[in-house]
PDB file of C-alpha atoms in Angstrom:
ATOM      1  CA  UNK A  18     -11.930 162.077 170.727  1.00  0.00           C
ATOM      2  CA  UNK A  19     -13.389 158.746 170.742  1.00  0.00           C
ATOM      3  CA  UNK A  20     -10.749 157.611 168.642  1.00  0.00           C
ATOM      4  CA  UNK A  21      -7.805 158.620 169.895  1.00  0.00           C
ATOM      5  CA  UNK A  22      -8.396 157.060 173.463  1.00  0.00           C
ATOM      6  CA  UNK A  23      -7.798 153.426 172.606  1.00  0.00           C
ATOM      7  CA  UNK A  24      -3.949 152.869 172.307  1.00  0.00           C
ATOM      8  CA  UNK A  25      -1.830 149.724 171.290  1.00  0.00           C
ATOM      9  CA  UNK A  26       1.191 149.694 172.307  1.00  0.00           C
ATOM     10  CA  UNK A  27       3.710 148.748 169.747  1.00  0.00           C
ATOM     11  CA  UNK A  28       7.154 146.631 170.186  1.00  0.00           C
ATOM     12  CA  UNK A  29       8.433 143.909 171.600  1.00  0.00           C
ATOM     13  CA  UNK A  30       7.690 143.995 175.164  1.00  0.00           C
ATOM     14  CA  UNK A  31       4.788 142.201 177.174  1.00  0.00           C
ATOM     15  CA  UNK A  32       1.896 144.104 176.264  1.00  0.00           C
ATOM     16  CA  UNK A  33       3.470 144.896 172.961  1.00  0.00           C
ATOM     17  CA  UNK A  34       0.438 145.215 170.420  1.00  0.00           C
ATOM     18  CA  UNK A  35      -2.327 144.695 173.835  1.00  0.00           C
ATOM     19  CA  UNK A  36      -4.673 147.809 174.109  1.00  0.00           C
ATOM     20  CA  UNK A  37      -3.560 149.960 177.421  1.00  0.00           C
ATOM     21  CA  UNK A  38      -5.511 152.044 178.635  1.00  0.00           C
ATOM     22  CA  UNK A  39      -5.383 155.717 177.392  1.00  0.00           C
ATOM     23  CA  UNK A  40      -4.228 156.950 181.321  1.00  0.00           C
ATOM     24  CA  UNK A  41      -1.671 154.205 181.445  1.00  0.00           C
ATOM     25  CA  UNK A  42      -0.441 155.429 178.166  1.00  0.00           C
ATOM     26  CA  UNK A  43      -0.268 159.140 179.605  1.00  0.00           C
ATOM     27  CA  UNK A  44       1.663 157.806 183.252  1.00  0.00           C
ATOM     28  CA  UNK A  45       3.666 156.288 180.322  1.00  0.00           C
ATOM     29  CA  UNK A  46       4.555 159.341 178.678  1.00  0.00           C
ATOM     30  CA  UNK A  47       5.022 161.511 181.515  1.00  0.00           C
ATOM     31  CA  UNK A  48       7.433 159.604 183.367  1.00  0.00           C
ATOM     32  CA  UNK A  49       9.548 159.106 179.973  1.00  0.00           C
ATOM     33  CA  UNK A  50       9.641 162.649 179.425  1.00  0.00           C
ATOM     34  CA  UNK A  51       9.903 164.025 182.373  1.00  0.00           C
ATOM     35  CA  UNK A  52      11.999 160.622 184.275  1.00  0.00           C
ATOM     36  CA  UNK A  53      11.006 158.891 187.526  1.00  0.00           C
ATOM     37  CA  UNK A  54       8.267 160.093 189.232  1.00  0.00           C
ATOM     38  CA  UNK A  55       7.171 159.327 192.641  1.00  0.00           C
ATOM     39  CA  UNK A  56       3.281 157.956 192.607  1.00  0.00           C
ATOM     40  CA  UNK A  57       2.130 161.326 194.424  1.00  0.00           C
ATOM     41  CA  UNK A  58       3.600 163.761 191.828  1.00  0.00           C
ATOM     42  CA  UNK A  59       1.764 161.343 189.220  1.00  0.00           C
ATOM     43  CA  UNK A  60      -1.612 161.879 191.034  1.00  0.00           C
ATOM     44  CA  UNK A  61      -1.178 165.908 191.188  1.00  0.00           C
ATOM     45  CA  UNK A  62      -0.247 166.089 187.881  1.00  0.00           C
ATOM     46  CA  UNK A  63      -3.253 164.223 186.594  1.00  0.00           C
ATOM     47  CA  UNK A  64      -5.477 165.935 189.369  1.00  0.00           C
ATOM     48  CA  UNK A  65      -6.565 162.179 190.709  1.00  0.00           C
ATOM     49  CA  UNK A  66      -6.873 160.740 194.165  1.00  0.00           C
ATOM     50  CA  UNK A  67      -3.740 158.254 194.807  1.00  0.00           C
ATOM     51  CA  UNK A  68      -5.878 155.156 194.806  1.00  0.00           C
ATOM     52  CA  UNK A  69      -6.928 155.455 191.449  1.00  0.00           C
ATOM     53  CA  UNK A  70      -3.101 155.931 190.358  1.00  0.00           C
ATOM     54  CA  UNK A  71      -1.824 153.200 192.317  1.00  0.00           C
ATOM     55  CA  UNK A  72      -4.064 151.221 190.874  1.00  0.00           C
ATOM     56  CA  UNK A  73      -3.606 152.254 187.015  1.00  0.00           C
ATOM     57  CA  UNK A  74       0.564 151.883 188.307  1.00  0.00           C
ATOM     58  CA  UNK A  75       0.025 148.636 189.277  1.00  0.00           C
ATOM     59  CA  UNK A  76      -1.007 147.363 185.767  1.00  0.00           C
ATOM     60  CA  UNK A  77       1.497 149.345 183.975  1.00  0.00           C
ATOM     61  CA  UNK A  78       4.024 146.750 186.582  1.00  0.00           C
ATOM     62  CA  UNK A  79       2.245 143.790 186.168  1.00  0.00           C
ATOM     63  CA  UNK A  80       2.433 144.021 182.064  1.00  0.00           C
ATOM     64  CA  UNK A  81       5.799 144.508 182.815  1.00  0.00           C
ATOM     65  CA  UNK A  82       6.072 148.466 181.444  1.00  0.00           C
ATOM     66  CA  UNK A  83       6.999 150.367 184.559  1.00  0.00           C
ATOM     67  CA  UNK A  84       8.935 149.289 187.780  1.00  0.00           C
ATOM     68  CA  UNK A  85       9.439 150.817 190.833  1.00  0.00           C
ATOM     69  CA  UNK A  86      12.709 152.458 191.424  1.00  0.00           C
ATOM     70  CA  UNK A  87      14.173 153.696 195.200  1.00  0.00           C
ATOM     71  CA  UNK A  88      13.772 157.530 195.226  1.00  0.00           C
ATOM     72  CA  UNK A  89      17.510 158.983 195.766  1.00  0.00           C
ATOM     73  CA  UNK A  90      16.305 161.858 197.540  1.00  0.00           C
ATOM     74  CA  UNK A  91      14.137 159.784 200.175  1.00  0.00           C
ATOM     75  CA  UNK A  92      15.032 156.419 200.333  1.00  0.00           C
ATOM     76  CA  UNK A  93      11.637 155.351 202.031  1.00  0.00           C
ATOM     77  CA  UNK A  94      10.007 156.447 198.531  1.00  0.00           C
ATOM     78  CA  UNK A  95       9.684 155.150 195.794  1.00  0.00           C
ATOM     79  CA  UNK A  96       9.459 156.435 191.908  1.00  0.00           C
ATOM     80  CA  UNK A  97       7.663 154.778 189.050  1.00  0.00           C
ATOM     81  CA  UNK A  98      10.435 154.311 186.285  1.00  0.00           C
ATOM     82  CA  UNK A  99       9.868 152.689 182.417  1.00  0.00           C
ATOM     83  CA  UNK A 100      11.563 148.920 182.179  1.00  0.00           C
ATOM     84  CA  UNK A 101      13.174 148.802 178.566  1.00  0.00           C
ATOM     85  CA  UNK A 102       9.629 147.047 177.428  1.00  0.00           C
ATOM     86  CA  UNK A 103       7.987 150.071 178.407  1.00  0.00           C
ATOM     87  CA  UNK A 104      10.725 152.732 177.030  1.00  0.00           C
ATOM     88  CA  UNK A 105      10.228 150.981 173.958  1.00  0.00           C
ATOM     89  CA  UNK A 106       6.879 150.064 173.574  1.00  0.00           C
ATOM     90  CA  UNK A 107       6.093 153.911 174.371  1.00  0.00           C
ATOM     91  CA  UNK A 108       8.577 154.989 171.920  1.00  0.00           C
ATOM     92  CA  UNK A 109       7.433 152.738 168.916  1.00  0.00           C
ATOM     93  CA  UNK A 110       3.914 154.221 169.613  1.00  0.00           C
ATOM     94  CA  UNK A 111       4.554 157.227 169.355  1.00  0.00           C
ATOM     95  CA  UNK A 112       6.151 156.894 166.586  1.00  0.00           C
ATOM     96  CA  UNK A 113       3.251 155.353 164.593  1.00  0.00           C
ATOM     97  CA  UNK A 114       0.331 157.495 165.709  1.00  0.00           C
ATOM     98  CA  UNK A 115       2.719 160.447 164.782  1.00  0.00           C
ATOM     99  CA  UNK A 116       3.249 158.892 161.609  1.00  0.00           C
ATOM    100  CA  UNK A 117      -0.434 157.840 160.999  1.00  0.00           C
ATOM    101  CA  UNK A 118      -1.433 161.843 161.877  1.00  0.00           C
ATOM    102  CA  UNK A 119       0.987 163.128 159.475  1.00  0.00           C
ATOM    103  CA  UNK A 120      -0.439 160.751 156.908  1.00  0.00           C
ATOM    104  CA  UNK A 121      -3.883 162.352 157.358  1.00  0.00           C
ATOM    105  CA  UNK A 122      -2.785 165.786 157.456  1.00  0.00           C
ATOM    106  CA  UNK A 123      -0.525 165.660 154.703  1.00  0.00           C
ATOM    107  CA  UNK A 124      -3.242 164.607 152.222  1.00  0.00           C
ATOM    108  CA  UNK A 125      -4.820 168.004 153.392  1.00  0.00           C
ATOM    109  CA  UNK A 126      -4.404 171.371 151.753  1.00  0.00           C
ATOM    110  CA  UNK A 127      -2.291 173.656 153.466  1.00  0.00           C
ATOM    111  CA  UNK A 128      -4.912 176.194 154.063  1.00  0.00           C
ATOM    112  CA  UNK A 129      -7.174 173.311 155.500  1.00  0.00           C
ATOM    113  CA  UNK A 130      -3.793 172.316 158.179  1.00  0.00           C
ATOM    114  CA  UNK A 131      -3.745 175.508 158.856  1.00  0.00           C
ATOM    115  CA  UNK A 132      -6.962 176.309 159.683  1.00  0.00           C
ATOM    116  CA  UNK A 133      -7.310 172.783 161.833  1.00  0.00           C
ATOM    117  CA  UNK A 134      -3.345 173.582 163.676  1.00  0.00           C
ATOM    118  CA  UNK A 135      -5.130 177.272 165.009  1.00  0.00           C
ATOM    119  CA  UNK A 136      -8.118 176.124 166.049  1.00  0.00           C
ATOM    120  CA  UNK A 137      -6.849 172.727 167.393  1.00  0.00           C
ATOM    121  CA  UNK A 138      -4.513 174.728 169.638  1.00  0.00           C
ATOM    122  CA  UNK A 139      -7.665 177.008 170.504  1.00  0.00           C
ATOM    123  CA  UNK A 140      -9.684 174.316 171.298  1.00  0.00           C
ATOM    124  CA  UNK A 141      -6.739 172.891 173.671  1.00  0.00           C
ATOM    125  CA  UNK A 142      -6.602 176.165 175.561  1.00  0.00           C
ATOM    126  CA  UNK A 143     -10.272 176.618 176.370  1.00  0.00           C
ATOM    127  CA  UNK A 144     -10.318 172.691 177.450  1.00  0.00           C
ATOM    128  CA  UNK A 145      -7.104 173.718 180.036  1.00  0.00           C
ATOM    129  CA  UNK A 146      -8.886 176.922 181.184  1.00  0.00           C
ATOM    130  CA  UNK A 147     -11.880 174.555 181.924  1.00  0.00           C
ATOM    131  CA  UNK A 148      -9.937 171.930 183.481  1.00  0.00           C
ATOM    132  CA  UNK A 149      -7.941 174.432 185.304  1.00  0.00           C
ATOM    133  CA  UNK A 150     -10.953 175.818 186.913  1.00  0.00           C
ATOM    134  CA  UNK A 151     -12.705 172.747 187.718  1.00  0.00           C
ATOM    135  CA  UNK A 152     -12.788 171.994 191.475  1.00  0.00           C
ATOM    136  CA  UNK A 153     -10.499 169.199 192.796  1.00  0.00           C
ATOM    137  CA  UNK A 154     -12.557 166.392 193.958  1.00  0.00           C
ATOM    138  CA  UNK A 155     -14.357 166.122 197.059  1.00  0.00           C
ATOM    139  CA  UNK A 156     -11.877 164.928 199.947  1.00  0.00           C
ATOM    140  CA  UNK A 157      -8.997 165.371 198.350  1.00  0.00           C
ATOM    141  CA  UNK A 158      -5.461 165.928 199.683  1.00  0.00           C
ATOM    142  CA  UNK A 159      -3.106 168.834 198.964  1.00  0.00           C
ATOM    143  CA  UNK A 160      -0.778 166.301 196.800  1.00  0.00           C
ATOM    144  CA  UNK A 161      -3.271 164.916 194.577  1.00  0.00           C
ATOM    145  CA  UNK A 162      -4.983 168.662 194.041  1.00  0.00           C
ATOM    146  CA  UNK A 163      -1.575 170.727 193.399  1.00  0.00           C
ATOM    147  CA  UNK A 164      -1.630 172.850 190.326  1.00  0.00           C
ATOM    148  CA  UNK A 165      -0.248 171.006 187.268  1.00  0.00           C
ATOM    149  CA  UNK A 166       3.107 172.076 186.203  1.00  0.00           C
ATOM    150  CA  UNK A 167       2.411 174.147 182.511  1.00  0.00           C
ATOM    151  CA  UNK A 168       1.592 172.150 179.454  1.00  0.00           C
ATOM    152  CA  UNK A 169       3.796 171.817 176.548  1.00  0.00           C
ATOM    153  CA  UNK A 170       2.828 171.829 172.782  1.00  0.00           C
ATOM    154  CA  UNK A 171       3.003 168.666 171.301  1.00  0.00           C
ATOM    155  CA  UNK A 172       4.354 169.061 167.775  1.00  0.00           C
ATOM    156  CA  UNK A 173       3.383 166.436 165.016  1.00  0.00           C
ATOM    157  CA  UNK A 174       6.288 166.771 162.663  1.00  0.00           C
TER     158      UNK A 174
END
């Protein structure tokens, strides 16, 4: 796990290469797959108080990878949207630690990738049960402790 949690970003935009931290690189993901999200919907979804994701928003603005946007449906709100550094940066990155994992697991028998894609996907599925029945954090509000809409797989090929 250790080594999966440091991320460089790859690309040409201002952090391109720079180490980001591994929740800015999941506010990164989330927003490009799922579009503009308001900083509230960021902290429920990632079960954190709003301080602590204003905060980790901030930097993603500052290095240029995320800017905020008017929100159409409430235009005294504001969603976090990816700045064409940040679509791309996020998009070369993926791209490589994809690549890099299906370098590893390709030099592995099938039997071996099979064995490691079940119980991968059971270890991910205990860890959610866990995390799903973890209290929210002391003082809390509703927003920041909503349930998490349901995870997706994430497919390597």
């Amino acid at each position: 796990m250790r080594r999966t949690q440091k991320v460089h970003l790859h690309g040409r935009g201002p952090d391109g290469g720079r180490p980001l931290e591994r929740s800015g690189y999941a506010i990164l993901g989330l927003i490009y797959d799922r579009g503009p999200q308001r900083p509230g919907e960021l902290a429920s979804y990632f079960r954190l108080y709003a301080s602590t994701i204003s905060r980790q928003v901030a930097h993603l603005e500052r290095a240029g990878l995320a800017t905020r946007v008017p929100d159409p449906e409430d235009r005294r709100a504001c969603r976090m949207t990816l700045t064409a550094a940040g679509e791309e940066s996020l998009v070369a990155t993926r791209a490589r630690r994809r690549e890099a994992v299906r370098g590893i697991l390709g030099s592995w028998p099938s039997k071996d990738q099979e064995d490691f894609a079940r119980l991968l996907g059971k270890f991910n599925r205990d860890m959610a049960e866990l995390e799903d029945a973890t209290p929210a954090p002391p003082g809390s509000t509703t927003a920041e402790t909503a349930p998490r809409p349901p995870r997706r797989g994430v497919r390597i090929q």
